[in-house]
Every structure is written in structure tokens, then in C-alpha cells.
Short mmCIF file of C-alpha atoms in Angstrom, two decimals:
data_model
loop_
_atom_site.label_atom_id
_atom_site.label_comp_id
_atom_site.label_asym_id
_atom_site.label_seq_id
_atom_site.Cartn_x
_atom_site.Cartn_y
_atom_site.Cartn_z
CA MET A 1 -166.27 14.34 20.42
CA THR A 2 -163.41 13.50 17.71
CA ALA A 3 -161.42 16.03 16.54
CA LEU A 4 -161.33 17.39 13.14
CA THR A 5 -158.26 15.45 11.16
CA ASP A 6 -155.93 16.17 8.25
CA PRO A 7 -153.97 13.30 6.98
CA THR A 8 -151.53 15.73 6.25
CA PRO A 9 -149.80 17.88 8.74
CA VAL A 10 -149.95 21.27 8.71
CA LEU A 11 -145.52 22.56 8.16
CA ARG A 12 -146.05 26.02 8.78
CA VAL A 13 -142.24 26.44 8.24
CA ARG A 14 -139.60 25.31 5.97
CA PRO A 15 -135.98 26.57 4.98
CA ALA A 16 -135.34 28.02 1.55
CA ASP A 17 -132.78 29.72 0.06
CA LEU A 18 -132.93 32.13 -2.89
CA THR A 19 -130.61 30.93 -5.52
CA GLY A 20 -131.67 31.08 -8.68
CA HIS A 21 -134.03 33.53 -8.10
CA PRO A 22 -132.14 37.63 -8.23
CA ALA A 23 -135.25 39.64 -8.38
CA VAL A 24 -136.59 38.58 -4.68
CA GLU A 25 -133.29 40.83 -3.68
CA GLN A 26 -133.69 43.27 -6.47
CA LEU A 27 -136.92 43.57 -6.16
CA LEU A 28 -136.31 44.28 -1.69
CA ASP A 29 -134.42 46.52 -2.22
CA ARG A 30 -135.38 48.37 -4.93
CA LEU A 31 -138.48 48.89 -2.45
CA GLY A 32 -135.47 49.76 0.14
CA LEU A 33 -136.46 47.64 1.97
CA GLY A 34 -132.61 45.90 1.83
CA THR A 35 -131.60 42.65 0.97
CA PHE A 36 -133.13 39.21 3.65
CA VAL A 37 -130.41 38.23 6.37
CA GLY A 38 -130.26 34.97 5.35
CA HIS A 39 -129.84 32.58 8.69
CA ASP A 40 -134.22 33.36 9.03
CA LEU A 41 -135.57 32.85 6.11
CA THR A 42 -137.82 30.63 5.22
CA ALA A 43 -141.12 29.40 2.85
CA ARG A 44 -144.24 28.42 4.07
CA PRO A 45 -146.17 25.80 2.66
CA GLY A 46 -149.02 26.45 -0.29
CA ARG A 47 -148.64 26.00 -4.11
CA ASN A 48 -146.63 29.31 -5.03
CA GLU A 49 -142.70 29.76 -4.03
CA ASN A 50 -142.19 31.68 -1.35
CA TRP A 51 -139.48 33.01 1.20
CA ALA A 52 -140.07 34.75 4.82
CA GLY A 53 -138.55 36.79 6.48
CA THR A 54 -136.28 39.87 7.66
CA THR A 55 -135.32 42.43 5.81
CA THR A 56 -131.68 44.56 6.53
CA SER A 57 -134.13 47.37 7.33
CA GLY A 58 -135.33 45.71 9.89
CA THR A 59 -138.21 44.35 7.71
CA ALA A 60 -140.23 41.59 8.05
CA VAL A 61 -141.25 40.60 5.45
CA PHE A 62 -142.69 37.44 3.59
CA VAL A 63 -142.71 37.27 -0.44
CA LYS A 64 -144.54 34.94 -3.66
CA GLN A 65 -143.84 34.22 -6.17
CA LEU A 66 -147.27 33.61 -8.46
CA SER A 67 -146.34 31.87 -11.28
CA GLN A 68 -143.49 30.90 -13.67
CA ASP A 69 -145.21 30.88 -16.09
CA PRO A 70 -144.69 34.08 -17.38
CA LEU A 71 -148.53 34.80 -19.21
CA GLU A 72 -150.53 33.03 -16.23
CA SER A 73 -148.21 34.87 -13.50
CA VAL A 74 -149.37 38.55 -15.84
CA GLY A 75 -153.46 37.23 -15.25
CA ARG A 76 -152.92 36.16 -11.64
CA ILE A 77 -150.24 39.01 -10.13
CA ARG A 78 -152.82 41.46 -12.60
CA ARG A 79 -155.73 40.29 -10.33
CA ALA A 80 -154.02 40.61 -7.00
CA ILE A 81 -153.38 43.56 -7.83
CA SER A 82 -156.79 44.91 -9.09
CA PHE A 83 -157.77 43.50 -5.44
CA GLU A 84 -155.22 46.11 -3.60
CA GLN A 85 -156.90 48.96 -6.00
CA LEU A 86 -160.26 48.76 -4.88
CA LEU A 87 -159.42 48.03 -1.10
CA ALA A 88 -156.83 51.06 -0.74
CA GLY A 89 -159.58 52.88 -2.38
CA SER A 90 -162.93 51.76 -0.78
CA ALA A 91 -164.69 53.24 3.38
CA PRO A 92 -162.78 50.51 6.22
CA GLY A 93 -164.58 47.66 7.20
CA PRO A 94 -163.74 44.67 8.29
CA LEU A 95 -163.21 43.01 5.83
CA ARG A 96 -158.46 43.11 6.23
CA ALA A 97 -155.71 42.12 5.10
CA PRO A 98 -151.65 41.08 4.90
CA SER A 99 -150.79 44.62 3.53
CA CYS A 100 -149.04 44.84 0.99
CA LEU A 101 -145.59 46.70 0.33
CA GLY A 102 -144.76 45.99 -3.58
CA TRP A 103 -144.67 43.33 -6.95
CA ALA A 104 -142.58 43.47 -10.30
CA ASP A 105 -143.11 40.94 -12.51
CA GLY A 106 -144.02 37.89 -10.54
CA LEU A 107 -143.70 39.10 -7.81
CA MET A 108 -145.76 40.31 -4.64
CA VAL A 109 -144.20 41.03 -1.50
CA PHE A 110 -145.90 41.39 1.89
CA ARG A 111 -145.93 42.84 5.91
CA LEU A 112 -145.19 39.34 7.37
CA VAL A 113 -148.10 37.77 9.02
CA ASP A 114 -146.25 35.42 12.14
CA ALA A 115 -147.27 36.39 14.98
CA GLY A 116 -151.41 33.95 14.56
CA ARG A 117 -151.92 30.56 13.70
CA THR A 118 -154.25 30.32 9.84
CA GLY A 119 -157.93 29.08 10.17
CA LEU A 120 -156.86 25.34 8.74
CA GLU A 121 -154.47 25.42 12.21
CA LEU A 122 -157.84 26.66 14.36
CA ALA A 123 -160.33 23.72 12.36
CA LEU A 124 -158.18 21.07 12.81
CA GLY A 125 -157.32 22.57 16.87
CA GLU A 126 -161.17 22.84 17.50
CA GLU A 127 -160.61 26.56 18.32
CA PHE A 128 -161.75 28.32 15.16
CA ASP A 129 -165.97 28.68 16.56
CA GLU A 130 -168.79 30.13 15.45
CA ARG A 131 -167.46 34.00 16.51
CA ARG A 132 -164.37 33.61 13.72
CA ALA A 133 -167.28 32.07 11.33
CA ALA A 134 -169.17 35.28 11.81
CA GLU A 135 -165.33 37.86 11.15
CA VAL A 136 -165.50 35.79 7.89
CA GLY A 137 -168.76 35.89 7.34
CA ALA A 138 -168.55 39.73 7.87
CA ALA A 139 -165.82 40.10 6.16
CA ILE A 140 -167.04 38.61 2.57
CA ALA A 141 -170.73 40.27 2.99
CA HIS A 142 -168.42 43.67 2.82
CA LEU A 143 -165.89 42.52 0.23
CA HIS A 144 -169.60 41.39 -1.87
CA SER A 145 -170.70 45.04 -0.99
CA LEU A 146 -167.72 46.97 -2.40
CA ALA A 147 -168.14 48.81 -5.84
CA PRO A 148 -165.60 48.26 -7.46
CA VAL A 149 -163.06 51.71 -8.00
CA VAL A 150 -161.39 49.64 -10.75
CA ASP A 151 -161.63 47.49 -13.82
CA LEU A 152 -161.93 43.82 -12.46
CA ASP A 153 -161.84 40.27 -14.19
CA GLU A 154 -165.21 39.42 -15.84
CA THR A 155 -162.97 36.10 -16.67
CA ALA A 156 -164.99 33.04 -15.28
CA PRO A 157 -162.52 31.34 -12.48
CA PRO A 158 -161.41 28.34 -13.96
CA PHE A 159 -163.89 26.11 -11.94
CA PRO A 160 -165.64 23.51 -11.77
CA PRO A 161 -163.15 22.89 -15.62
CA PHE A 162 -167.17 22.25 -17.37
CA HIS A 163 -165.24 21.96 -21.27
CA TRP A 164 -163.54 18.38 -19.29
CA LEU A 165 -167.05 17.15 -18.26
CA ASP A 166 -166.76 15.04 -20.96
CA GLY A 167 -162.59 13.67 -21.04
CA LEU A 168 -159.66 15.43 -19.74
CA PRO A 169 -156.82 16.78 -22.49
CA TRP A 170 -153.87 14.35 -22.95
CA ALA A 171 -152.28 16.24 -21.67
CA VAL A 172 -153.93 16.40 -17.63
CA TYR A 173 -154.59 13.22 -18.32
CA GLY A 174 -150.65 11.78 -19.24
CA THR A 175 -149.37 13.62 -15.75
CA ALA A 176 -151.77 12.54 -13.25
CA SER A 177 -152.30 10.54 -10.78
CA ALA A 178 -153.62 7.03 -10.53
CA GLY A 179 -156.14 8.12 -7.59
CA LEU A 180 -157.09 11.32 -10.19
CA LEU A 181 -157.93 9.60 -12.89
CA GLU A 182 -160.12 7.39 -10.65
CA LEU A 183 -161.87 10.78 -9.37
CA TRP A 184 -162.97 11.78 -13.58
CA ARG A 185 -162.98 8.14 -13.97
CA THR A 186 -166.15 8.74 -11.90
CA ILE A 187 -167.11 11.85 -12.57
CA HIS A 188 -167.12 11.11 -16.44
CA ALA A 189 -169.11 7.29 -15.70
CA ASP A 190 -172.09 9.77 -13.82
CA PRO A 191 -174.65 11.16 -15.99
CA GLN A 192 -177.04 12.59 -13.23
CA LEU A 193 -173.19 13.97 -11.71
CA ARG A 194 -172.39 15.63 -15.22
CA ALA A 195 -175.79 17.60 -16.01
CA ASP A 196 -175.45 19.25 -12.40
CA LEU A 197 -172.89 20.07 -13.14
CA ARG A 198 -173.34 22.10 -16.50
CA ALA A 199 -176.76 23.43 -14.26
CA VAL A 200 -174.04 25.28 -11.85
CA ALA A 201 -172.35 26.68 -14.94
CA VAL A 202 -175.39 27.81 -16.53
CA ARG A 203 -176.76 29.71 -12.78
CA ASP A 204 -173.23 30.84 -12.78
CA ALA A 205 -173.81 32.87 -16.58
CA ALA A 206 -177.74 34.15 -14.37
CA ALA A 207 -176.38 34.36 -11.97
CA PRO A 208 -175.29 38.53 -10.61
CA ARG A 209 -171.61 40.01 -10.19
CA VAL A 210 -170.01 40.66 -6.79
CA PRO A 211 -166.50 41.58 -6.19
CA ALA A 212 -165.11 38.38 -4.93
CA HIS A 213 -162.81 35.84 -2.96
CA CYS A 214 -162.77 32.95 -6.13
CA ASP A 215 -160.67 30.77 -3.72
CA LEU A 216 -161.55 31.17 -0.76
CA ARG A 217 -159.84 28.61 1.83
CA LEU A 218 -159.79 27.85 5.47
CA ASP A 219 -155.60 28.41 5.11
CA GLN A 220 -156.14 31.48 3.68
CA LEU A 221 -157.85 33.31 6.78
CA LEU A 222 -154.71 34.87 8.78
CA TYR A 223 -154.88 35.44 12.48
CA ASP A 224 -152.50 38.70 13.45
CA SER A 225 -153.12 39.02 17.57
CA ASP A 226 -156.46 37.39 16.45
CA THR A 227 -157.25 39.53 13.92
CA LEU A 228 -158.89 38.70 10.56
CA LEU A 229 -157.34 38.74 7.39
CA ILE A 230 -157.58 37.59 4.10
CA SER A 231 -154.77 36.65 2.07
CA ASP A 232 -154.22 34.98 -1.97
CA TRP A 233 -156.62 37.83 -4.09
CA GLU A 234 -155.14 36.06 -7.29
CA ASP A 235 -157.85 34.29 -8.27
CA PHE A 236 -159.23 38.36 -6.76
CA ARG A 237 -162.52 38.98 -10.33
CA ARG A 238 -165.94 40.36 -10.52
CA ALA A 239 -168.08 36.95 -9.90
CA ASP A 240 -170.41 34.40 -8.91
CA PRO A 241 -170.67 35.77 -4.50
CA ALA A 242 -172.27 32.15 -4.44
CA ARG A 243 -168.46 31.16 -5.33
CA ASP A 244 -167.59 32.23 -1.38
CA VAL A 245 -170.32 31.41 -0.14
CA GLY A 246 -170.40 28.23 -1.26
CA ALA A 247 -166.67 27.43 -0.54
CA PHE A 248 -166.43 28.42 3.35
CA ALA A 249 -169.20 25.60 3.50
CA GLY A 250 -167.26 22.93 1.42
CA GLU A 251 -164.61 24.12 3.41
CA TRP A 252 -166.13 22.90 6.80
CA LEU A 253 -167.93 20.07 4.91
CA TYR A 254 -164.42 18.56 3.53
CA ARG A 255 -162.88 18.36 8.22
CA ALA A 256 -166.40 16.90 8.67
CA VAL A 257 -165.37 13.98 5.82
CA LEU A 258 -162.22 14.18 7.24
CA ALA A 259 -163.35 12.94 11.27
CA LEU A 260 -164.74 9.51 9.53
CA PRO A 261 -161.76 7.19 8.86
CA ALA A 262 -161.14 7.69 13.74
CA PHE A 263 -164.29 6.52 13.64
CA ARG A 264 -164.54 3.99 11.30
CA ASP A 265 -160.97 1.55 12.27
CA GLN A 266 -161.98 2.38 15.91
CA GLU A 267 -165.59 0.22 14.85
CA ALA A 268 -163.52 -1.79 12.94
CA ALA A 269 -161.33 -2.47 15.78
CA ALA A 270 -165.10 -2.92 17.96
CA ASP A 271 -166.52 -5.30 15.86
CA GLY A 272 -169.20 -2.25 16.04
CA ALA A 273 -171.82 -1.04 14.02
CA GLY A 274 -170.44 -0.75 10.72
CA PRO A 275 -172.22 0.71 7.43
CA ALA A 276 -174.48 2.08 9.79
CA GLY A 277 -172.28 2.37 12.55
CA LEU A 278 -170.27 5.00 9.81
CA ILE A 279 -173.09 6.93 7.79
CA ALA A 280 -174.73 8.07 11.38
CA HIS A 281 -171.53 9.34 12.99
CA GLY A 282 -170.77 10.44 9.01
CA VAL A 283 -174.41 12.33 10.08
CA ALA A 284 -173.15 13.75 13.43
CA GLU A 285 -170.52 15.55 11.98
CA LEU A 286 -172.17 17.28 9.63
CA ALA A 287 -174.95 18.47 12.41
CA ARG A 288 -171.29 19.69 13.86
CA VAL A 289 -170.34 21.44 11.72
CA ARG A 290 -173.33 23.39 10.41
CA PRO A 291 -173.59 25.60 13.30
CA VAL A 292 -170.28 26.59 11.98
CA VAL A 293 -171.56 27.59 9.01
CA HIS A 294 -174.89 28.80 9.82
CA ALA A 295 -172.66 31.37 11.72
CA PHE A 296 -171.03 32.81 8.56
CA TRP A 297 -174.79 32.84 7.04
CA GLY A 298 -175.96 35.43 9.75
CA ALA A 299 -173.47 37.66 9.33
CA TYR A 300 -173.24 37.52 5.95
CA VAL A 301 -176.77 38.30 5.07
CA ALA A 302 -175.69 40.33 8.47
CA GLY A 303 -173.82 42.69 7.03
CA ARG A 304 -175.44 42.43 2.55
CA GLN A 305 -178.88 41.33 1.60
CA PRO A 306 -178.35 38.06 -0.84
CA ASP A 307 -180.34 37.50 -4.05
CA PRO A 308 -183.14 35.07 -3.67
CA GLU A 309 -180.86 31.99 -5.45
CA LEU A 310 -178.13 32.45 -2.99
CA THR A 311 -177.87 29.83 -1.11
CA THR A 312 -179.14 27.76 -4.00
CA ARG A 313 -175.74 28.48 -5.85
CA ALA A 314 -174.18 28.47 -2.93
CA THR A 315 -174.99 25.07 -1.81
CA ALA A 316 -173.99 23.11 -5.08
CA LEU A 317 -170.85 24.85 -5.01
CA ALA A 318 -170.12 23.98 -1.78
CA GLY A 319 -170.43 19.89 -3.28
CA TRP A 320 -168.68 21.37 -6.47
CA HIS A 321 -165.33 22.43 -3.68
CA LEU A 322 -165.94 18.81 -2.02
CA PHE A 323 -164.37 17.30 -5.35
CA ASP A 324 -161.74 20.11 -5.90
CA ARG A 325 -160.34 19.53 -1.96
CA LEU A 326 -160.57 15.54 -3.07
CA MET A 327 -158.54 17.19 -6.86
CA ALA A 328 -156.18 18.92 -4.84
CA ALA A 329 -155.47 15.44 -2.41
CA ALA A 330 -155.50 12.68 -4.89
CA PRO A 331 -152.41 13.77 -6.94
CA ASP A 332 -150.69 11.80 -3.70
CA SER A 333 -152.87 8.77 -3.56
CA PRO A 334 -152.57 5.90 -5.67
CA ARG A 335 -156.99 5.28 -5.62
CA LEU A 336 -159.85 6.94 -3.27
CA SER A 337 -159.69 5.33 0.01
CA ALA A 338 -163.33 4.89 1.85
CA THR A 339 -163.19 8.14 2.88
CA GLN A 340 -163.09 10.34 -0.89
CA ARG A 341 -165.17 7.88 -1.85
CA ALA A 342 -167.84 9.66 1.25
CA ALA A 343 -166.78 12.09 0.14
CA ALA A 344 -167.10 12.64 -3.79
CA GLY A 345 -170.57 11.00 -1.90
CA ILE A 346 -171.97 13.83 -0.01
CA GLY A 347 -170.47 16.36 -2.92
CA ARG A 348 -172.93 14.82 -5.60
CA LEU A 349 -175.75 15.24 -3.18
CA LEU A 350 -175.96 18.22 -2.59
CA LEU A 351 -174.83 19.04 -6.73
CA HIS A 352 -177.81 17.70 -7.72
CA ARG A 353 -180.55 18.55 -4.34
CA PRO A 354 -178.50 22.60 -3.93
CA ALA A 355 -182.46 23.59 -2.76
CA ASP A 356 -183.08 21.26 -0.84
CA ALA A 357 -179.49 21.36 0.91
CA ALA A 358 -179.23 24.27 1.54
CA ALA A 359 -180.19 24.73 5.27
CA LEU A 360 -179.55 21.10 5.83
CA ILE A 361 -175.76 22.52 5.48
CA GLY A 362 -176.34 25.43 7.77
CA LEU A 363 -176.52 28.18 4.61
CA GLY A 364 -180.47 29.32 5.90
CA GLY A 365 -182.79 28.35 8.18
CA ARG A 366 -182.09 28.07 11.60
#
């Protein structure tokens, strides 16, 4: 069995300091938590600047700055707070999140979850099994079933960026890496792919709206003494439930594609079956992750009755998720690798024939 590997190592912590960030300790002090004990201050990987450590009150905390841009920060923190309010005003269930201790000025403070690992780390170690997938499915079904007790953001999630399908804004083009530009050239040169992405927008506009995470990834699944916590709620809003279902499936499809390079290298070294062997191995890897997605889906439908078109919409969004993951990696790439092109090809297939592919990836069927 080939391990699910990732070209980027999982770095859980790195040294950090508070130089230039006086608001962090000011907020901690206002919350009665004291200030950080400097010798153990660390930062976690992610797009947001953050600090983790123990304060002089003996409390282990995680502080996240949601954005350097004040205007963007307002929207992100408003959505995160609306989730906190929704969860606090709802009956207990399988959905849990890190305890929020307070917020102000684009900063949020959480009780530090430090004992366990992320879903990504478990996946890399082949420890994310069907039981864990079912726990996530039950939690997301509970989220999608909640009746809002506060006004939620109704704007559409920013991705896919449908307004970029015919050309990139100059600000994006001027700062993009060669690998990212190659990926967008692939999209712009493919009329069928662009039509399929526009079909995603049409289906999304007609879909029911529920409270949704809208940025679900394996590294946002935290485990505290084996208890599942879902983090990073800055994109939370009322949206199509397919956003979360498709993202979970897309994460596992992406992990399957990442398993291909090692096999390709083994085949080349052994003068093996070449492309035919690579394709066969790709099919085997997809079959390997399907039970995890199917366990998620089984728990989801046990907790919530989905609408008839949910699997079709979610499968298309799983296809887009592969492109989204490629865009996250492409800024560090001078060109698309064979594996990245394979991921784009699978994403294209799911976007083009989502109704036919849903059961194949584990959303429905047996």
C-alpha cells in the first residue's frame, strides 16, 4: 500500500515574536489572561499571522490575526463571531470548535488545542480512517441543520472566482508565479471547462442555503484527546451545503493524486508499465480513498436529509477543490508538474460529469 504523501512537510510550530504587534498583549490583558510568557511563544502554519503559548495567568492560548487589511478583517471577524454566536445559541451536538475567549481589532483569542494532531497529519500517517470521516460527516450535518439565531452573511463565497474565467485582474496577473499563470492558461484555453465552471455558478444560485463552513480542509480538523474540533470559521456564512461536502471529498481526491509521484518514479526506475501503469495506479488510489468519503457521506445523510441534487453539486465542487488546491501550491512552482496536471484533469472530469461521478468518489452508492 502506497502511503499518502505530500511534497510539503507538515510543520506544526515555528518560533514567533510579538515585535510590532502590541495589540495582541493588550487584548490578552483586557481579557484577564495576562501576557505571553515569551520563552515558549510559537506560531502555527497558515495564511493568518498567529501566536501560541502560555500566558502569565497560566492559560494556554492561540491568537490569530484574521487579516492585515482592515476592511477584509472586518468581514472575516464578523463571520467568525456569527459562528460563535450560532454555536452558543444552539442545542449541543456533534459539532465542536476550539473555545473562543474573546476578540477585538481583527484578533481572535482561543484556548490552545495542543494535545492532538490535525486531520492532515492523521491522513499523512494513514490514521484518518472511516470512523474519523463519519465523525466529520455527523458534525457537518449538524452544522447544516442549525437554525440561525443571528443574521448570517448571505454573500456568495469568493471561490470559484467566476469573474476571472475570461481573464485575470492585472493585480493578480502581475504578481502570479509562472506555475499559477500556467494553471490559469489551462483554464482559459478550455471552453468546456469554463462552461462547466459557469454551470457551478448556476447550480449554486438555485441551491438551498444553510449555515456552512465554506473553507473546509483537513488541516482545520483538530483533535483534542481524540475529540474532533473544527476550526477556522472566517468564511462561515449561509451557503450551499455542497460547499462543505464537496470540499471534504475534494481533500481526499487531492490526497489520492499526491500518491502518484512515488509510483511514477518507481515505474521509471523499473522500466515498468509507464503511463498505463500510472493511470491504473491512479484508479487504485481513488478506490482507496473512496471508503473514507463514503463514510463521511453515510454519517451526513444519517444526520440530515440532503436535497436531491446535493451530490451532483458537491461532486462538481470537489472537482473545483482540486483546482483550488493547485492554486494554493502553484505560487511556489515555476511550472505545473505531471502530478498537478493529473489533478487538473481529474478536477475537469468531475466538473463536466458530476452526476455520473458522484457515486464513484463516494457521495452516494454503496
